[in-house]
Amino acid sequence: MESRFFDSMLELITVTSTNLPPDVRAAMRVAMAREPDATRSAQALTIIADNVDEAVACEGPICQDTGMPTFELKVPVGANQIWMREQIEAAIVEATARGKLRPNSVDSITGQNSGNNLGPGTPIVHVEQWARDEIEVRLLLKGGGCENSNVQYALPCELSHLGRADRTLDGVRKCILHAVWQAQGKGCSPGALGVCIGGDRTSGYLHAKQQLFRTLDDRNPDERLAELESTIMSTVNGLGVGTMGFGGQVSLIGCKVGALNRLPASFFVSVAYDCWAFRRLGVVLDGERGTIRSWLYRDPDVAVEPMLAAGAGRGYRRTGQEITLTPPLDEATVRALQVGDIVLVSGPMFTGRDAVHAYLMKHDPPVDLRGAVLYHCGPVVMQEDGGWRVTAAGPTTSIREEPYQAEILRRYGVRAVVGKGGMGARTLAGLQEVGAVYLNAIGGAAQFYARTIERVDGVSLLELGTPEAMWHLQVKEFPAIVTMDAHGNSLHELVAEESGARLEMLRA
Ligand code: SF4
């Protein structure tokens, strides 16, 4: 009998990438209800909700960073694991060709993108046997921005704002609070944490990530850990990090803690940070046929309830205070902008992330960047009818470009940088010096921002791979918030300071 295992894996990948699980949706609805109307966090959450609905409607990736595919399998004794892995890899290739996954697997030595999401270590597949005749497959798609916000503490240690963290559950509590504070908006808050107490450096991170396969609303069977999770959730939102680090009432939508035994000399606390685009689903398959018997985390017979109420309207909701920017921008226009201004960009925009920044440090730009808007973005792009169509295009984490950004502003005359999570002191000084701004777009809102792209006018440096190439986009009413201006002000610094002061109040 022909197995449907490949089809089931392709369906699992597609639905996981495009349809947020019900428990995450419920937590995000609670977050939306808690943020007062018209605040920056409320506006960002509305864009996120619109994006989640759009992803379902067009079966497109919720976020352009479709992450590291991590499969956890439980298989009957005697199942052919080599064949299953091959089938999973084939499904990954097909999902990439269909634009459900972005080509995300990069050779760490050469920087070459494999183009099909396969390569050493990609995808991650863990298999264990169980005593049942069916197959269970769980999948987590976790992107780079939140992966970079993971952190591991070795206790005892000194933590900024919190003092000493001892080898106690209170020390663990401090580490978890610190992890949320240090991530700010870089991991696309509000996020969810998987935490492991103990283990070694490797098993600790693995166990922390495995906690993300628990539902956000479950209860830890270990009463001590259940209490710790509940303490975190009842206090962490007082930090005021808010959505995308804009400041606000909700910084975290879940905290799941596990524990492993450790060596007497070691006491690690490993934290796996996942973003609001928390893509995790699973299926139970018929062991013989490979067909889907049931889904985990979702009931396919229950209609997906939209995040935005019917009639609530789609897209960015104007307040009348928005400032229109039409590149190329002049210095006076940009110097007039202040932190907190909301802008709508209409006109040309060029993408550029890690490889483009490294390139521009050694070569002249392939296009004239004077007055330009440079977008930190690695989009999902499909070739169609001899042209290109962007199917997902949210911002990537900007802080990675901190070593280069100020120099690129100085050399080439870029007037606005768009990204997420903010940048550091060197960029802030560069913005002030040349007269430029940093615009924070809403991380993960890949479908929302793809809709603002009217067309692709061209591409440079395609040899760097589609996410890393410089795409020449024409956008219309692309919304973003000025979070770093040309006067030396940074909303990111302000929120980090204020939330740091609140962190101090949670010391005891
Ligand atoms: S939502 Fe943000 S952190 Fe999450 S995968 Fe997308 S860009 Fe990365």
PDB file of C-alpha atoms in Angstrom, residues 56-287:
ATOM      1  CA  VAL A  56      -4.839  32.017   6.760  1.00  0.00           C
ATOM      2  CA  ALA A  57      -6.786  33.631   3.926  1.00  0.00           C
ATOM      3  CA  CYS A  58      -3.939  33.417   1.404  1.00  0.00           C
ATOM      4  CA  GLU A  59      -2.240  30.347   2.910  1.00  0.00           C
ATOM      5  CA  GLY A  60       0.961  32.389   3.096  1.00  0.00           C
ATOM      6  CA  PRO A  61       3.697  32.305   5.759  1.00  0.00           C
ATOM      7  CA  ILE A  62       2.700  34.176   8.935  1.00  0.00           C
ATOM      8  CA  CYS A  63       6.246  35.522   9.100  1.00  0.00           C
ATOM      9  CA  GLN A  64       8.816  35.723   6.311  1.00  0.00           C
ATOM     10  CA  ASP A  65      11.314  34.044   8.639  1.00  0.00           C
ATOM     11  CA  THR A  66       9.824  30.574   8.536  1.00  0.00           C
ATOM     12  CA  GLY A  67      12.483  29.512  10.990  1.00  0.00           C
ATOM     13  CA  MET A  68      14.401  26.364  11.726  1.00  0.00           C
ATOM     14  CA  PRO A  69      12.051  23.410  11.144  1.00  0.00           C
ATOM     15  CA  THR A  70      12.280  21.182  14.226  1.00  0.00           C
ATOM     16  CA  PHE A  71      10.455  17.835  14.019  1.00  0.00           C
ATOM     17  CA  GLU A  72       9.838  15.616  17.039  1.00  0.00           C
ATOM     18  CA  LEU A  73       8.719  12.109  16.015  1.00  0.00           C
ATOM     19  CA  LYS A  74       7.439   9.161  17.995  1.00  0.00           C
ATOM     20  CA  VAL A  75       7.398   6.017  15.884  1.00  0.00           C
ATOM     21  CA  PRO A  76       6.411   2.352  16.346  1.00  0.00           C
ATOM     22  CA  VAL A  77       9.162  -0.172  16.984  1.00  0.00           C
ATOM     23  CA  GLY A  78      10.537  -1.331  13.636  1.00  0.00           C
ATOM     24  CA  ALA A  79       9.492   1.778  11.672  1.00  0.00           C
ATOM     25  CA  ASN A  80      11.927   2.782   8.906  1.00  0.00           C
ATOM     26  CA  GLN A  81      13.379   6.006  10.324  1.00  0.00           C
ATOM     27  CA  ILE A  82      15.790   6.558   7.415  1.00  0.00           C
ATOM     28  CA  TRP A  83      12.899   6.574   4.932  1.00  0.00           C
ATOM     29  CA  MET A  84      10.846   8.890   7.143  1.00  0.00           C
ATOM     30  CA  ARG A  85      13.663  11.390   7.302  1.00  0.00           C
ATOM     31  CA  GLU A  86      13.996  11.294   3.512  1.00  0.00           C
ATOM     32  CA  GLN A  87      10.254  11.910   3.164  1.00  0.00           C
ATOM     33  CA  ILE A  88      10.399  14.827   5.605  1.00  0.00           C
ATOM     34  CA  GLU A  89      13.269  16.335   3.624  1.00  0.00           C
ATOM     35  CA  ALA A  90      11.346  15.909   0.366  1.00  0.00           C
ATOM     36  CA  ALA A  91       8.337  17.639   1.944  1.00  0.00           C
ATOM     37  CA  ILE A  92      10.588  20.494   3.119  1.00  0.00           C
ATOM     38  CA  VAL A  93      11.899  20.955  -0.439  1.00  0.00           C
ATOM     39  CA  GLU A  94       8.381  21.002  -1.857  1.00  0.00           C
ATOM     40  CA  ALA A  95       7.091  23.428   0.796  1.00  0.00           C
ATOM     41  CA  THR A  96      10.024  25.724  -0.020  1.00  0.00           C
ATOM     42  CA  ALA A  97       9.283  25.564  -3.757  1.00  0.00           C
ATOM     43  CA  ARG A  98       5.653  26.473  -2.996  1.00  0.00           C
ATOM     44  CA  GLY A  99       6.692  29.511  -0.927  1.00  0.00           C
ATOM     45  CA  LYS A 100       5.415  28.093   2.381  1.00  0.00           C
ATOM     46  CA  LEU A 101       8.976  28.115   3.727  1.00  0.00           C
ATOM     47  CA  ARG A 102      11.682  30.667   2.957  1.00  0.00           C
ATOM     48  CA  PRO A 103      15.053  29.224   1.848  1.00  0.00           C
ATOM     49  CA  ASN A 104      16.695  29.458   5.255  1.00  0.00           C
ATOM     50  CA  SER A 105      19.592  27.004   5.289  1.00  0.00           C
ATOM     51  CA  VAL A 106      22.950  28.717   4.895  1.00  0.00           C
ATOM     52  CA  ASP A 107      26.429  27.164   4.715  1.00  0.00           C
ATOM     53  CA  SER A 108      28.141  28.563   7.804  1.00  0.00           C
ATOM     54  CA  ILE A 109      31.562  28.771   6.115  1.00  0.00           C
ATOM     55  CA  THR A 110      30.716  30.112   2.642  1.00  0.00           C
ATOM     56  CA  GLY A 111      27.434  31.886   3.419  1.00  0.00           C
ATOM     57  CA  GLN A 112      25.834  30.062   0.478  1.00  0.00           C
ATOM     58  CA  ASN A 113      22.105  29.464   0.816  1.00  0.00           C
ATOM     59  CA  SER A 114      21.201  25.902  -0.208  1.00  0.00           C
ATOM     60  CA  GLY A 115      17.959  27.280  -1.667  1.00  0.00           C
ATOM     61  CA  ASN A 116      15.822  24.324  -0.565  1.00  0.00           C
ATOM     62  CA  ASN A 117      16.131  24.348   3.229  1.00  0.00           C
ATOM     63  CA  LEU A 118      18.315  21.263   3.300  1.00  0.00           C
ATOM     64  CA  GLY A 119      21.878  21.058   4.559  1.00  0.00           C
ATOM     65  CA  PRO A 120      23.916  19.738   7.468  1.00  0.00           C
ATOM     66  CA  GLY A 121      21.703  20.173  10.550  1.00  0.00           C
ATOM     67  CA  THR A 122      18.680  21.344   8.549  1.00  0.00           C
ATOM     68  CA  PRO A 123      15.961  20.340   9.200  1.00  0.00           C
ATOM     69  CA  ILE A 124      16.267  19.155  12.797  1.00  0.00           C
ATOM     70  CA  VAL A 125      14.612  15.745  13.205  1.00  0.00           C
ATOM     71  CA  HIS A 126      14.465  13.918  16.541  1.00  0.00           C
ATOM     72  CA  VAL A 127      13.015  10.413  16.614  1.00  0.00           C
ATOM     73  CA  GLU A 128      12.113   8.200  19.513  1.00  0.00           C
ATOM     74  CA  GLN A 129      10.265   4.912  19.615  1.00  0.00           C
ATOM     75  CA  TRP A 130       7.090   4.240  21.503  1.00  0.00           C
ATOM     76  CA  ALA A 131       4.918   1.216  22.143  1.00  0.00           C
ATOM     77  CA  ARG A 132       2.047   2.346  19.901  1.00  0.00           C
ATOM     78  CA  ASP A 133       1.388   1.479  16.252  1.00  0.00           C
ATOM     79  CA  GLU A 134       0.757   5.065  15.130  1.00  0.00           C
ATOM     80  CA  ILE A 135       3.223   7.864  14.371  1.00  0.00           C
ATOM     81  CA  GLU A 136       3.210  11.236  16.103  1.00  0.00           C
ATOM     82  CA  VAL A 137       4.947  14.186  14.470  1.00  0.00           C
ATOM     83  CA  ARG A 138       5.249  17.597  16.109  1.00  0.00           C
ATOM     84  CA  LEU A 139       6.739  20.570  14.288  1.00  0.00           C
ATOM     85  CA  LEU A 140       8.091  23.870  15.594  1.00  0.00           C
ATOM     86  CA  LEU A 141       9.078  26.692  13.221  1.00  0.00           C
ATOM     87  CA  LYS A 142      11.181  29.116  15.263  1.00  0.00           C
ATOM     88  CA  GLY A 143      12.764  32.110  13.551  1.00  0.00           C
ATOM     89  CA  GLY A 144      16.179  33.709  13.938  1.00  0.00           C
ATOM     90  CA  GLY A 145      15.133  36.891  15.741  1.00  0.00           C
ATOM     91  CA  CYS A 146      13.720  34.984  18.669  1.00  0.00           C
ATOM     92  CA  GLU A 147      16.413  32.294  18.488  1.00  0.00           C
ATOM     93  CA  ASN A 148      19.003  35.062  18.929  1.00  0.00           C
ATOM     94  CA  SER A 149      17.150  36.112  22.089  1.00  0.00           C
ATOM     95  CA  ASN A 150      17.733  32.719  23.736  1.00  0.00           C
ATOM     96  CA  VAL A 151      20.010  32.931  26.734  1.00  0.00           C
ATOM     97  CA  GLN A 152      21.731  30.563  29.138  1.00  0.00           C
ATOM     98  CA  TYR A 153      22.700  31.482  32.693  1.00  0.00           C
ATOM     99  CA  ALA A 154      25.237  29.675  34.893  1.00  0.00           C
ATOM    100  CA  LEU A 155      24.233  30.113  38.519  1.00  0.00           C
ATOM    101  CA  PRO A 156      25.203  31.714  40.808  1.00  0.00           C
ATOM    102  CA  CYS A 157      25.552  34.913  38.793  1.00  0.00           C
ATOM    103  CA  GLU A 158      25.028  38.663  39.022  1.00  0.00           C
ATOM    104  CA  LEU A 159      22.188  40.028  36.930  1.00  0.00           C
ATOM    105  CA  SER A 160      21.733  43.674  36.022  1.00  0.00           C
ATOM    106  CA  HIS A 161      18.875  45.259  38.019  1.00  0.00           C
ATOM    107  CA  LEU A 162      18.227  41.996  39.913  1.00  0.00           C
ATOM    108  CA  GLY A 163      21.440  41.375  41.826  1.00  0.00           C
ATOM    109  CA  ARG A 164      22.639  37.884  42.662  1.00  0.00           C
ATOM    110  CA  ALA A 165      20.796  34.853  41.304  1.00  0.00           C
ATOM    111  CA  ASP A 166      21.504  31.901  43.607  1.00  0.00           C
ATOM    112  CA  ARG A 167      21.100  28.203  42.931  1.00  0.00           C
ATOM    113  CA  THR A 168      17.490  28.294  44.077  1.00  0.00           C
ATOM    114  CA  LEU A 169      14.077  28.585  42.441  1.00  0.00           C
ATOM    115  CA  ASP A 170      14.207  32.273  43.265  1.00  0.00           C
ATOM    116  CA  GLY A 171      17.499  32.495  41.352  1.00  0.00           C
ATOM    117  CA  VAL A 172      15.755  30.785  38.424  1.00  0.00           C
ATOM    118  CA  ARG A 173      12.880  33.274  38.689  1.00  0.00           C
ATOM    119  CA  LYS A 174      15.356  36.147  38.402  1.00  0.00           C
ATOM    120  CA  CYS A 175      16.976  34.589  35.324  1.00  0.00           C
ATOM    121  CA  ILE A 176      13.598  34.237  33.587  1.00  0.00           C
ATOM    122  CA  LEU A 177      12.654  37.853  34.303  1.00  0.00           C
ATOM    123  CA  HIS A 178      16.074  38.972  33.106  1.00  0.00           C
ATOM    124  CA  ALA A 179      15.663  36.963  29.887  1.00  0.00           C
ATOM    125  CA  VAL A 180      12.446  38.814  29.058  1.00  0.00           C
ATOM    126  CA  TRP A 181      14.008  42.174  29.873  1.00  0.00           C
ATOM    127  CA  GLN A 182      17.165  41.613  27.809  1.00  0.00           C
ATOM    128  CA  ALA A 183      15.128  40.470  24.774  1.00  0.00           C
ATOM    129  CA  GLN A 184      13.078  43.705  24.725  1.00  0.00           C
ATOM    130  CA  GLY A 185      11.456  43.816  21.245  1.00  0.00           C
ATOM    131  CA  LYS A 186      14.278  42.047  19.408  1.00  0.00           C
ATOM    132  CA  GLY A 187      12.504  38.665  19.568  1.00  0.00           C
ATOM    133  CA  CYS A 188       9.158  40.158  18.449  1.00  0.00           C
ATOM    134  CA  SER A 189       7.431  40.428  21.804  1.00  0.00           C
ATOM    135  CA  PRO A 190       5.073  39.478  23.295  1.00  0.00           C
ATOM    136  CA  GLY A 191       6.916  36.177  23.346  1.00  0.00           C
ATOM    137  CA  ALA A 192       6.684  32.816  25.079  1.00  0.00           C
ATOM    138  CA  LEU A 193       9.467  31.096  26.998  1.00  0.00           C
ATOM    139  CA  GLY A 194      10.572  27.501  27.256  1.00  0.00           C
ATOM    140  CA  VAL A 195      12.903  27.149  30.229  1.00  0.00           C
ATOM    141  CA  CYS A 196      15.092  24.322  31.487  1.00  0.00           C
ATOM    142  CA  ILE A 197      16.543  24.243  34.972  1.00  0.00           C
ATOM    143  CA  GLY A 198      19.692  22.103  35.011  1.00  0.00           C
ATOM    144  CA  GLY A 199      21.049  19.635  32.472  1.00  0.00           C
ATOM    145  CA  ASP A 200      24.311  20.494  30.741  1.00  0.00           C
ATOM    146  CA  ARG A 201      24.763  23.327  28.240  1.00  0.00           C
ATOM    147  CA  THR A 202      23.473  21.196  25.344  1.00  0.00           C
ATOM    148  CA  SER A 203      20.675  19.208  26.986  1.00  0.00           C
ATOM    149  CA  GLY A 204      19.522  22.343  28.813  1.00  0.00           C
ATOM    150  CA  TYR A 205      18.813  24.241  25.578  1.00  0.00           C
ATOM    151  CA  LEU A 206      17.190  21.186  24.018  1.00  0.00           C
ATOM    152  CA  HIS A 207      14.898  20.639  26.992  1.00  0.00           C
ATOM    153  CA  ALA A 208      14.052  24.360  27.078  1.00  0.00           C
ATOM    154  CA  LYS A 209      12.996  24.197  23.422  1.00  0.00           C
ATOM    155  CA  GLN A 210      10.960  21.079  24.093  1.00  0.00           C
ATOM    156  CA  GLN A 211       8.890  23.030  26.638  1.00  0.00           C
ATOM    157  CA  LEU A 212       7.595  25.036  23.669  1.00  0.00           C
ATOM    158  CA  PHE A 213       5.680  21.933  22.573  1.00  0.00           C
ATOM    159  CA  ARG A 214       3.440  22.353  25.627  1.00  0.00           C
ATOM    160  CA  THR A 215       0.271  24.393  25.169  1.00  0.00           C
ATOM    161  CA  LEU A 216       0.324  27.868  26.679  1.00  0.00           C
ATOM    162  CA  ASP A 217      -2.661  27.094  28.892  1.00  0.00           C
ATOM    163  CA  ASP A 218      -1.554  23.725  30.314  1.00  0.00           C
ATOM    164  CA  ARG A 219      -0.587  23.217  33.968  1.00  0.00           C
ATOM    165  CA  ASN A 220       2.822  21.917  34.906  1.00  0.00           C
ATOM    166  CA  PRO A 221       2.433  18.516  36.656  1.00  0.00           C
ATOM    167  CA  ASP A 222       5.276  19.493  39.017  1.00  0.00           C
ATOM    168  CA  GLU A 223       3.614  21.783  41.572  1.00  0.00           C
ATOM    169  CA  ARG A 224       6.870  23.643  42.300  1.00  0.00           C
ATOM    170  CA  LEU A 225       7.338  24.479  38.636  1.00  0.00           C
ATOM    171  CA  ALA A 226       3.635  25.261  38.194  1.00  0.00           C
ATOM    172  CA  GLU A 227       3.981  27.835  40.950  1.00  0.00           C
ATOM    173  CA  LEU A 228       7.098  29.303  39.360  1.00  0.00           C
ATOM    174  CA  GLU A 229       5.352  29.613  35.986  1.00  0.00           C
ATOM    175  CA  SER A 230       2.375  31.262  37.616  1.00  0.00           C
ATOM    176  CA  THR A 231       4.597  33.698  39.575  1.00  0.00           C
ATOM    177  CA  ILE A 232       6.367  34.698  36.382  1.00  0.00           C
ATOM    178  CA  MET A 233       3.139  35.225  34.463  1.00  0.00           C
ATOM    179  CA  SER A 234       1.595  37.284  37.261  1.00  0.00           C
ATOM    180  CA  THR A 235       4.568  39.639  37.516  1.00  0.00           C
ATOM    181  CA  VAL A 236       6.386  39.748  34.179  1.00  0.00           C
ATOM    182  CA  ASN A 237       3.924  41.988  32.399  1.00  0.00           C
ATOM    183  CA  GLY A 238       4.626  44.694  34.948  1.00  0.00           C
ATOM    184  CA  LEU A 239       7.986  45.162  33.200  1.00  0.00           C
ATOM    185  CA  GLY A 240       6.315  47.240  30.497  1.00  0.00           C
ATOM    186  CA  VAL A 241       8.327  45.964  27.523  1.00  0.00           C
ATOM    187  CA  GLY A 242       5.127  45.677  25.477  1.00  0.00           C
ATOM    188  CA  THR A 243       4.581  44.605  21.894  1.00  0.00           C
ATOM    189  CA  MET A 244       7.746  44.951  19.786  1.00  0.00           C
ATOM    190  CA  GLY A 245       9.415  46.656  22.776  1.00  0.00           C
ATOM    191  CA  PHE A 246       7.245  49.754  22.298  1.00  0.00           C
ATOM    192  CA  GLY A 247       6.266  49.800  25.988  1.00  0.00           C
ATOM    193  CA  GLY A 248       2.935  48.348  27.104  1.00  0.00           C
ATOM    194  CA  GLN A 249       0.969  46.042  29.353  1.00  0.00           C
ATOM    195  CA  VAL A 250       1.922  42.654  27.860  1.00  0.00           C
ATOM    196  CA  SER A 251       5.488  41.398  27.402  1.00  0.00           C
ATOM    197  CA  LEU A 252       4.989  37.631  27.598  1.00  0.00           C
ATOM    198  CA  ILE A 253       2.169  35.265  26.609  1.00  0.00           C
ATOM    199  CA  GLY A 254       3.513  32.088  28.210  1.00  0.00           C
ATOM    200  CA  CYS A 255       6.232  30.559  30.377  1.00  0.00           C
ATOM    201  CA  LYS A 256       6.834  26.802  30.468  1.00  0.00           C
ATOM    202  CA  VAL A 257       9.504  25.395  32.771  1.00  0.00           C
ATOM    203  CA  GLY A 258      11.073  21.925  32.871  1.00  0.00           C
ATOM    204  CA  ALA A 259      13.960  20.499  34.887  1.00  0.00           C
ATOM    205  CA  LEU A 260      16.778  18.000  34.294  1.00  0.00           C
ATOM    206  CA  ASN A 261      19.300  16.611  36.709  1.00  0.00           C
ATOM    207  CA  ARG A 262      22.675  18.337  36.616  1.00  0.00           C
ATOM    208  CA  LEU A 263      26.264  17.806  37.661  1.00  0.00           C
ATOM    209  CA  PRO A 264      26.977  19.033  41.182  1.00  0.00           C
ATOM    210  CA  ALA A 265      29.327  21.684  39.799  1.00  0.00           C
ATOM    211  CA  SER A 266      26.889  23.091  37.210  1.00  0.00           C
ATOM    212  CA  PHE A 267      23.577  24.909  37.500  1.00  0.00           C
ATOM    213  CA  PHE A 268      22.370  26.185  34.143  1.00  0.00           C
ATOM    214  CA  VAL A 269      19.126  27.962  33.440  1.00  0.00           C
ATOM    215  CA  SER A 270      18.468  27.773  29.689  1.00  0.00           C
ATOM    216  CA  VAL A 271      15.819  29.977  28.132  1.00  0.00           C
ATOM    217  CA  ALA A 272      14.359  29.432  24.661  1.00  0.00           C
ATOM    218  CA  TYR A 273      12.532  32.590  23.594  1.00  0.00           C
ATOM    219  CA  ASP A 274       9.785  32.233  21.005  1.00  0.00           C
ATOM    220  CA  CYS A 275       8.057  35.187  19.374  1.00  0.00           C
ATOM    221  CA  TRP A 276       4.359  35.966  19.062  1.00  0.00           C
ATOM    222  CA  ALA A 277       4.504  34.102  15.706  1.00  0.00           C
ATOM    223  CA  PHE A 278       4.703  30.915  17.739  1.00  0.00           C
ATOM    224  CA  ARG A 279       4.220  28.282  15.033  1.00  0.00           C
ATOM    225  CA  ARG A 280       3.834  24.824  16.477  1.00  0.00           C
ATOM    226  CA  LEU A 281       1.495  22.047  15.415  1.00  0.00           C
ATOM    227  CA  GLY A 282       1.420  18.252  15.258  1.00  0.00           C
ATOM    228  CA  VAL A 283      -0.302  15.265  13.728  1.00  0.00           C
ATOM    229  CA  VAL A 284      -0.962  11.657  14.610  1.00  0.00           C
ATOM    230  CA  LEU A 285      -0.618   9.391  11.583  1.00  0.00           C
ATOM    231  CA  ASP A 286      -1.814   5.928  10.720  1.00  0.00           C
ATOM    232  CA  GLY A 287       1.353   3.851  11.133  1.00  0.00           C
TER     233      GLY A 287
END
